[in-house]
PDB file of C-alpha atoms in Angstrom:
ATOM      1  CA  MET X  25      52.148 -14.540  69.473  1.00 44.00           C
ATOM      2  CA  THR X  26      55.895 -14.106  69.116  1.00 50.00           C
ATOM      3  CA  THR X  27      57.485 -11.799  66.542  1.00 50.00           C
ATOM      4  CA  LEU X  28      60.496 -13.090  64.620  1.00 57.00           C
ATOM      5  CA  ALA X  29      62.718 -11.418  62.063  1.00 53.00           C
ATOM      6  CA  LYS X  30      61.087  -9.453  59.230  1.00 52.00           C
ATOM      7  CA  GLY X  31      57.911  -9.010  61.276  1.00 50.00           C
ATOM      8  CA  SER X  32      56.749 -12.604  61.042  1.00 54.00           C
ATOM      9  CA  THR X  33      54.671 -13.810  63.984  1.00 56.00           C
ATOM     10  CA  ILE X  34      54.197 -17.232  65.519  1.00 54.00           C
ATOM     11  CA  ARG X  35      50.865 -18.218  67.041  1.00 52.00           C
ATOM     12  CA  ARG X  36      51.027 -19.866  70.444  1.00 53.00           C
ATOM     13  CA  ASP X  37      49.151 -22.851  69.031  1.00 48.00           C
ATOM     14  CA  ALA X  38      51.561 -23.300  66.098  1.00 56.00           C
ATOM     15  CA  GLY X  39      52.882 -26.521  67.581  1.00 85.00           C
ATOM     16  CA  LEU X  40      56.346 -27.638  68.608  1.00 93.00           C
ATOM     17  CA  TYR X  41      57.778 -27.123  65.090  1.00 93.00           C
ATOM     18  CA  GLY X  42      56.110 -23.758  64.449  1.00 93.00           C
ATOM     19  CA  TYR X  43      59.218 -21.627  65.000  1.00 93.00           C
ATOM     20  CA  GLU X  44      61.400 -23.780  62.776  1.00 94.00           C
ATOM     21  CA  ARG X  45      58.808 -23.700  59.960  1.00 93.00           C
ATOM     22  CA  ALA X  46      58.370 -19.924  60.185  1.00 93.00           C
ATOM     23  CA  LEU X  47      62.118 -19.293  60.167  1.00 94.00           C
ATOM     24  CA  ALA X  48      62.588 -21.609  57.204  1.00 92.00           C
ATOM     25  CA  ARG X  49      59.952 -19.637  55.259  1.00 92.00           C
ATOM     26  CA  GLN X  50      62.044 -16.503  55.866  1.00 93.00           C
ATOM     27  CA  GLY X  51      65.183 -18.207  54.620  1.00 93.00           C
ATOM     28  CA  LEU X  52      66.665 -18.306  58.130  1.00 93.00           C
ATOM     29  CA  HIS X  53      67.593 -21.942  58.156  1.00 92.00           C
ATOM     30  CA  PRO X  54      68.957 -24.294  59.267  1.00 96.00           C
ATOM     31  CA  VAL X  55      67.706 -23.522  62.774  1.00 97.00           C
ATOM     32  CA  ALA X  56      69.780 -24.659  65.746  1.00 97.00           C
ATOM     33  CA  GLY X  57      68.379 -25.080  69.230  1.00 97.00           C
ATOM     34  CA  VAL X  58      70.631 -25.015  72.299  1.00 96.00           C
ATOM     35  CA  ASP X  59      70.007 -25.962  75.906  1.00 96.00           C
ATOM     36  CA  GLU X  60      71.862 -27.162  78.982  1.00 96.00           C
ATOM     37  CA  ALA X  61      71.463 -29.652  81.810  1.00 97.00           C
ATOM     38  CA  GLY X  62      72.901 -29.550  85.303  1.00 97.00           C
ATOM     39  CA  ARG X  63      72.805 -25.826  85.959  1.00 96.00           C
ATOM     40  CA  GLY X  64      71.050 -26.349  89.297  1.00 96.00           C
ATOM     41  CA  ALA X  65      73.036 -29.386  90.416  1.00 98.00           C
ATOM     42  CA  CYS X  66      75.691 -29.055  93.113  1.00 98.00           C
ATOM     43  CA  ALA X  67      77.724 -32.000  91.808  1.00 98.00           C
ATOM     44  CA  GLY X  68      78.780 -33.236  88.398  1.00 98.00           C
ATOM     45  CA  PRO X  69      79.281 -31.390  85.134  1.00 98.00           C
ATOM     46  CA  LEU X  70      77.280 -28.837  83.229  1.00 98.00           C
ATOM     47  CA  VAL X  71      76.308 -30.227  79.815  1.00 98.00           C
ATOM     48  CA  ALA X  72      75.283 -28.100  76.831  1.00 98.00           C
ATOM     49  CA  ALA X  73      73.888 -29.406  73.560  1.00 98.00           C
ATOM     50  CA  ALA X  74      73.072 -27.924  70.162  1.00 97.00           C
ATOM     51  CA  VAL X  75      70.763 -29.637  67.681  1.00 98.00           C
ATOM     52  CA  VAL X  76      69.753 -28.909  64.093  1.00 98.00           C
ATOM     53  CA  LEU X  77      66.604 -30.752  63.024  1.00 97.00           C
ATOM     54  CA  ASP X  78      65.578 -31.306  59.430  1.00 93.00           C
ATOM     55  CA  ARG X  79      62.610 -33.597  60.131  1.00 92.00           C
ATOM     56  CA  PRO X  80      60.212 -34.296  63.026  1.00 93.00           C
ATOM     57  CA  ILE X  81      61.223 -36.541  65.911  1.00 95.00           C
ATOM     58  CA  PRO X  82      58.346 -38.785  67.076  1.00 92.00           C
ATOM     59  CA  GLY X  83      57.469 -38.245  70.732  1.00 92.00           C
ATOM     60  CA  LEU X  84      59.741 -35.233  71.171  1.00 93.00           C
ATOM     61  CA  ALA X  85      59.016 -32.924  74.120  1.00 85.00           C
ATOM     62  CA  ASP X  86      60.854 -30.993  76.819  1.00 79.00           C
ATOM     63  CA  SER X  87      63.145 -33.487  78.563  1.00 84.00           C
ATOM     64  CA  LYS X  88      61.647 -32.585  81.954  1.00 86.00           C
ATOM     65  CA  LEU X  89      58.215 -33.707  80.753  1.00 88.00           C
ATOM     66  CA  LEU X  90      59.406 -37.120  79.551  1.00 90.00           C
ATOM     67  CA  THR X  91      59.950 -40.266  81.555  1.00 92.00           C
ATOM     68  CA  GLU X  92      63.486 -41.617  81.654  1.00 92.00           C
ATOM     69  CA  LYS X  93      62.501 -44.345  79.191  1.00 95.00           C
ATOM     70  CA  ARG X  94      60.981 -41.834  76.752  1.00 94.00           C
ATOM     71  CA  ARG X  95      64.011 -39.543  77.034  1.00 95.00           C
ATOM     72  CA  GLU X  96      66.303 -42.425  76.151  1.00 96.00           C
ATOM     73  CA  SER X  97      64.109 -43.304  73.169  1.00 96.00           C
ATOM     74  CA  CYS X  98      64.014 -39.679  71.968  1.00 96.00           C
ATOM     75  CA  PHE X  99      67.781 -39.409  72.469  1.00 98.00           C
ATOM     76  CA  GLU X 100      68.405 -42.317  70.104  1.00 97.00           C
ATOM     77  CA  LEU X 101      65.955 -40.960  67.508  1.00 97.00           C
ATOM     78  CA  ILE X 102      67.546 -37.496  67.625  1.00 98.00           C
ATOM     79  CA  MET X 103      71.018 -38.941  67.214  1.00 98.00           C
ATOM     80  CA  GLN X 104      69.810 -40.966  64.211  1.00 97.00           C
ATOM     81  CA  ARG X 105      67.624 -38.370  62.510  1.00 97.00           C
ATOM     82  CA  ALA X 106      68.933 -34.883  63.336  1.00 98.00           C
ATOM     83  CA  ALA X 107      70.905 -32.994  60.723  1.00 98.00           C
ATOM     84  CA  ASP X 108      73.569 -32.316  63.352  1.00 98.00           C
ATOM     85  CA  VAL X 109      74.171 -32.685  67.087  1.00 98.00           C
ATOM     86  CA  SER X 110      76.989 -31.428  69.305  1.00 98.00           C
ATOM     87  CA  VAL X 111      77.648 -31.718  73.034  1.00 98.00           C
ATOM     88  CA  VAL X 112      79.956 -29.853  75.408  1.00 98.00           C
ATOM     89  CA  VAL X 113      80.728 -31.086  78.935  1.00 98.00           C
ATOM     90  CA  VAL X 114      82.038 -28.622  81.535  1.00 98.00           C
ATOM     91  CA  PRO X 115      83.476 -30.371  84.623  1.00 98.00           C
ATOM     92  CA  ALA X 116      82.473 -29.244  88.113  1.00 98.00           C
ATOM     93  CA  ALA X 117      85.913 -27.748  88.753  1.00 98.00           C
ATOM     94  CA  ASP X 118      85.598 -25.555  85.647  1.00 98.00           C
ATOM     95  CA  CYS X 119      82.132 -24.410  86.740  1.00 98.00           C
ATOM     96  CA  ASP X 120      83.730 -23.270  90.009  1.00 98.00           C
ATOM     97  CA  ARG X 121      86.690 -21.639  88.290  1.00 97.00           C
ATOM     98  CA  MET X 122      84.674 -19.784  85.640  1.00 97.00           C
ATOM     99  CA  GLY X 123      81.531 -19.079  87.611  1.00 97.00           C
ATOM    100  CA  LEU X 124      78.317 -20.828  86.659  1.00 96.00           C
ATOM    101  CA  GLN X 125      76.821 -18.149  84.408  1.00 95.00           C
ATOM    102  CA  HIS X 126      80.017 -17.693  82.434  1.00 96.00           C
ATOM    103  CA  ALA X 127      80.508 -21.448  82.200  1.00 97.00           C
ATOM    104  CA  ASN X 128      76.932 -21.860  80.992  1.00 96.00           C
ATOM    105  CA  ILE X 129      77.122 -19.246  78.233  1.00 95.00           C
ATOM    106  CA  THR X 130      80.565 -20.454  77.153  1.00 96.00           C
ATOM    107  CA  ALA X 131      79.300 -24.040  76.928  1.00 97.00           C
ATOM    108  CA  LEU X 132      76.295 -23.022  74.827  1.00 96.00           C
ATOM    109  CA  ARG X 133      78.551 -21.039  72.468  1.00 95.00           C
ATOM    110  CA  ARG X 134      80.992 -23.944  72.162  1.00 96.00           C
ATOM    111  CA  ALA X 135      78.160 -26.374  71.421  1.00 96.00           C
ATOM    112  CA  LEU X 136      77.035 -24.146  68.545  1.00 95.00           C
ATOM    113  CA  TRP X 137      80.571 -23.680  67.221  1.00 94.00           C
ATOM    114  CA  LYS X 138      81.050 -27.461  67.177  1.00 96.00           C
ATOM    115  CA  LEU X 139      78.149 -27.981  64.768  1.00 96.00           C
ATOM    116  CA  GLU X 140      79.257 -28.989  61.294  1.00 97.00           C
ATOM    117  CA  VAL X 141      75.937 -27.752  59.856  1.00 97.00           C
ATOM    118  CA  ARG X 142      76.174 -23.982  60.206  1.00 94.00           C
ATOM    119  CA  PRO X 143      72.889 -22.518  61.481  1.00 95.00           C
ATOM    120  CA  GLY X 144      71.180 -19.517  59.961  1.00 95.00           C
ATOM    121  CA  TYR X 145      69.276 -18.824  63.177  1.00 96.00           C
ATOM    122  CA  VAL X 146      69.619 -19.913  66.808  1.00 96.00           C
ATOM    123  CA  LEU X 147      66.904 -20.511  69.387  1.00 96.00           C
ATOM    124  CA  THR X 148      68.014 -20.449  73.022  1.00 95.00           C
ATOM    125  CA  ASP X 149      66.132 -21.384  76.159  1.00 91.00           C
ATOM    126  CA  GLY X 150      65.568 -18.698  78.763  1.00 86.00           C
ATOM    127  CA  PHE X 151      68.222 -16.082  78.086  1.00 81.00           C
ATOM    128  CA  PRO X 152      70.116 -14.686  75.073  1.00 83.00           C
ATOM    129  CA  VAL X 153      73.603 -15.880  74.205  1.00 85.00           C
ATOM    130  CA  ASP X 154      75.719 -13.250  72.463  1.00 84.00           C
ATOM    131  CA  GLY X 155      78.698 -13.800  70.209  1.00 81.00           C
ATOM    132  CA  LEU X 156      77.018 -16.459  68.065  1.00 81.00           C
ATOM    133  CA  GLY X 157      77.643 -14.772  64.724  1.00 82.00           C
ATOM    134  CA  VAL X 158      74.058 -15.410  63.558  1.00 89.00           C
ATOM    135  CA  PRO X 159      70.685 -13.964  64.576  1.00 93.00           C
ATOM    136  CA  GLY X 160      68.854 -15.642  67.407  1.00 94.00           C
ATOM    137  CA  LEU X 161      65.926 -15.535  69.791  1.00 94.00           C
ATOM    138  CA  ALA X 162      65.846 -16.250  73.536  1.00 94.00           C
ATOM    139  CA  MET X 163      62.601 -17.973  74.467  1.00 92.00           C
ATOM    140  CA  TRP X 164      60.866 -18.357  77.812  1.00 89.00           C
ATOM    141  CA  LYS X 165      60.379 -22.093  78.398  1.00 89.00           C
ATOM    142  CA  GLY X 166      61.760 -22.622  74.913  1.00 90.00           C
ATOM    143  CA  ASP X 167      62.195 -26.338  75.494  1.00 89.00           C
ATOM    144  CA  ARG X 168      58.390 -26.610  75.620  1.00 92.00           C
ATOM    145  CA  VAL X 169      57.576 -24.589  72.507  1.00 91.00           C
ATOM    146  CA  ALA X 170      60.431 -25.089  70.009  1.00 95.00           C
ATOM    147  CA  ALA X 171      61.415 -28.503  68.683  1.00 96.00           C
ATOM    148  CA  SER X 172      65.120 -27.791  68.257  1.00 97.00           C
ATOM    149  CA  ILE X 173      65.451 -26.574  71.857  1.00 96.00           C
ATOM    150  CA  ALA X 174      63.450 -29.558  73.107  1.00 96.00           C
ATOM    151  CA  ALA X 175      65.821 -31.846  71.194  1.00 97.00           C
ATOM    152  CA  ALA X 176      68.841 -30.098  72.702  1.00 97.00           C
ATOM    153  CA  SER X 177      67.335 -30.446  76.169  1.00 96.00           C
ATOM    154  CA  VAL X 178      66.935 -34.203  75.654  1.00 97.00           C
ATOM    155  CA  ILE X 179      70.506 -34.623  74.385  1.00 98.00           C
ATOM    156  CA  ALA X 180      71.956 -32.579  77.262  1.00 98.00           C
ATOM    157  CA  LYS X 181      69.843 -34.280  79.936  1.00 97.00           C
ATOM    158  CA  VAL X 182      70.458 -37.865  78.805  1.00 98.00           C
ATOM    159  CA  THR X 183      74.170 -37.225  78.275  1.00 98.00           C
ATOM    160  CA  ARG X 184      74.508 -35.776  81.760  1.00 98.00           C
ATOM    161  CA  ASP X 185      72.407 -38.496  83.405  1.00 98.00           C
ATOM    162  CA  ARG X 186      74.657 -41.147  81.888  1.00 98.00           C
ATOM    163  CA  ILE X 187      77.720 -39.346  83.220  1.00 98.00           C
ATOM    164  CA  MET X 188      76.182 -39.229  86.700  1.00 98.00           C
ATOM    165  CA  VAL X 189      75.366 -42.941  86.609  1.00 98.00           C
ATOM    166  CA  ARG X 190      79.025 -43.680  85.798  1.00 98.00           C
ATOM    167  CA  MET X 191      80.063 -41.287  88.547  1.00 98.00           C
ATOM    168  CA  HIS X 192      77.936 -43.268  90.987  1.00 97.00           C
ATOM    169  CA  GLU X 193      80.175 -46.262  90.393  1.00 97.00           C
ATOM    170  CA  GLN X 194      83.165 -44.207  91.563  1.00 97.00           C
ATOM    171  CA  PHE X 195      81.371 -42.537  94.490  1.00 97.00           C
ATOM    172  CA  PRO X 196      78.499 -44.905  95.436  1.00 97.00           C
ATOM    173  CA  ALA X 197      77.943 -43.402  98.896  1.00 97.00           C
ATOM    174  CA  TYR X 198      76.443 -40.221  97.378  1.00 97.00           C
ATOM    175  CA  ASP X 199      73.818 -42.067  95.270  1.00 97.00           C
ATOM    176  CA  PHE X 200      74.498 -39.936  92.186  1.00 98.00           C
ATOM    177  CA  ALA X 201      72.663 -42.472  90.010  1.00 97.00           C
ATOM    178  CA  THR X 202      69.386 -41.556  91.714  1.00 97.00           C
ATOM    179  CA  HIS X 203      69.498 -37.780  92.222  1.00 97.00           C
ATOM    180  CA  LYS X 204      72.046 -36.930  89.475  1.00 98.00           C
ATOM    181  CA  GLY X 205      73.863 -34.422  91.662  1.00 98.00           C
ATOM    182  CA  TYR X 206      70.874 -32.264  92.602  1.00 98.00           C
ATOM    183  CA  SER X 207      70.317 -31.232  96.223  1.00 96.00           C
ATOM    184  CA  THR X 208      67.769 -33.814  97.323  1.00 97.00           C
ATOM    185  CA  PRO X 209      67.399 -34.771 101.013  1.00 96.00           C
ATOM    186  CA  VAL X 210      69.371 -37.985 100.357  1.00 96.00           C
ATOM    187  CA  HIS X 211      72.189 -36.021  98.735  1.00 97.00           C
ATOM    188  CA  GLN X 212      72.191 -33.432 101.525  1.00 96.00           C
ATOM    189  CA  ALA X 213      72.435 -36.181 104.126  1.00 95.00           C
ATOM    190  CA  ALA X 214      75.421 -37.713 102.332  1.00 96.00           C
ATOM    191  CA  LEU X 215      77.107 -34.317 102.112  1.00 95.00           C
ATOM    192  CA  ARG X 216      76.661 -33.746 105.853  1.00 92.00           C
ATOM    193  CA  SER X 217      77.961 -37.204 106.683  1.00 94.00           C
ATOM    194  CA  LEU X 218      80.821 -37.520 104.206  1.00 95.00           C
ATOM    195  CA  GLY X 219      81.634 -34.009 103.106  1.00 95.00           C
ATOM    196  CA  PRO X 220      82.035 -33.227  99.381  1.00 96.00           C
ATOM    197  CA  CYS X 221      83.939 -35.332  96.881  1.00 97.00           C
ATOM    198  CA  GLU X 222      86.030 -34.049  93.980  1.00 96.00           C
ATOM    199  CA  GLU X 223      82.946 -33.933  91.742  1.00 98.00           C
ATOM    200  CA  HIS X 224      81.078 -31.431  93.929  1.00 98.00           C
ATOM    201  CA  ARG X 225      80.954 -27.750  93.011  1.00 98.00           C
ATOM    202  CA  LYS X 226      82.824 -26.131  95.842  1.00 97.00           C
ATOM    203  CA  THR X 227      81.371 -22.653  95.242  1.00 96.00           C
ATOM    204  CA  TYR X 228      77.811 -23.805  95.991  1.00 96.00           C
ATOM    205  CA  VAL X 229      76.490 -22.724  99.389  1.00 95.00           C
ATOM    206  CA  ASN X 230      75.453 -26.173 100.583  1.00 96.00           C
ATOM    207  CA  VAL X 231      78.774 -27.703  99.491  1.00 96.00           C
ATOM    208  CA  LYS X 232      80.714 -24.924 101.232  1.00 94.00           C
ATOM    209  CA  ALA X 233      78.661 -25.582 104.356  1.00 93.00           C
ATOM    210  CA  ALA X 234      79.496 -29.281 104.212  1.00 92.00           C
ATOM    211  CA  MET X 235      83.173 -28.440 103.839  1.00 91.00           C
ATOM    212  CA  GLU X 236      82.943 -26.213 106.910  1.00 87.00           C
ATOM    213  CA  GLY X 237      81.011 -28.801 108.888  1.00 78.00           C
ATOM    214  CA  THR X 238      77.811 -26.734 109.076  1.00 54.00           C
ATOM    215  CA  HIS X 239      74.319 -27.477 107.820  1.00 48.00           C
ATOM    216  CA  HIS X 240      72.653 -25.476 105.073  1.00 46.00           C
ATOM    217  CA  GLU X 241      69.631 -26.929 103.288  1.00 45.00           C
ATOM    218  CA  LEU X 242      68.732 -25.621  99.822  1.00 42.00           C
TER     219      LEU X 242
END
């Protein structure tokens, strides 16, 4: 069980919408979920999304558990049916300049601030985000247990994947359309052969190694 405000508890078997229902009963609504995509990638942007749901989304689940086709379908349903959606894109150069953790938290905050529907409670995935102005709860694997976080994970993931596919057209030798900027063997081989492009995060160890002409597998 998880304890929320005012001592309310959520059973682990409450379902994907259990947290949102419990918070609504306490008057802590609307509930916004926030999540990001691209934190572990060494190329491309970091993308944060915030979503407020006011009705169920058929087929919704953590974006990592969905096929690409199902993510695209859920993305369209969320965009059509959610009470509000916002997205923030942080370019690779800004991730380097700010530092990844700071860039991540700033992006999540900005995604929430961009919502036109002001949340009464915020659910975040993994770690707390301060400075939100409303109460919130950080949840371990939140994108698997809370609908609003799962929706945010889908929006962030699909948005970022589409950016990486467009980026592939500009830098086809890196095969961004396939690995989306993550450090796969194919991506590592391209880095060793070509060195980094302007869309790589220069503070990452493997990218630094490629710039220096040395090998460093992640």
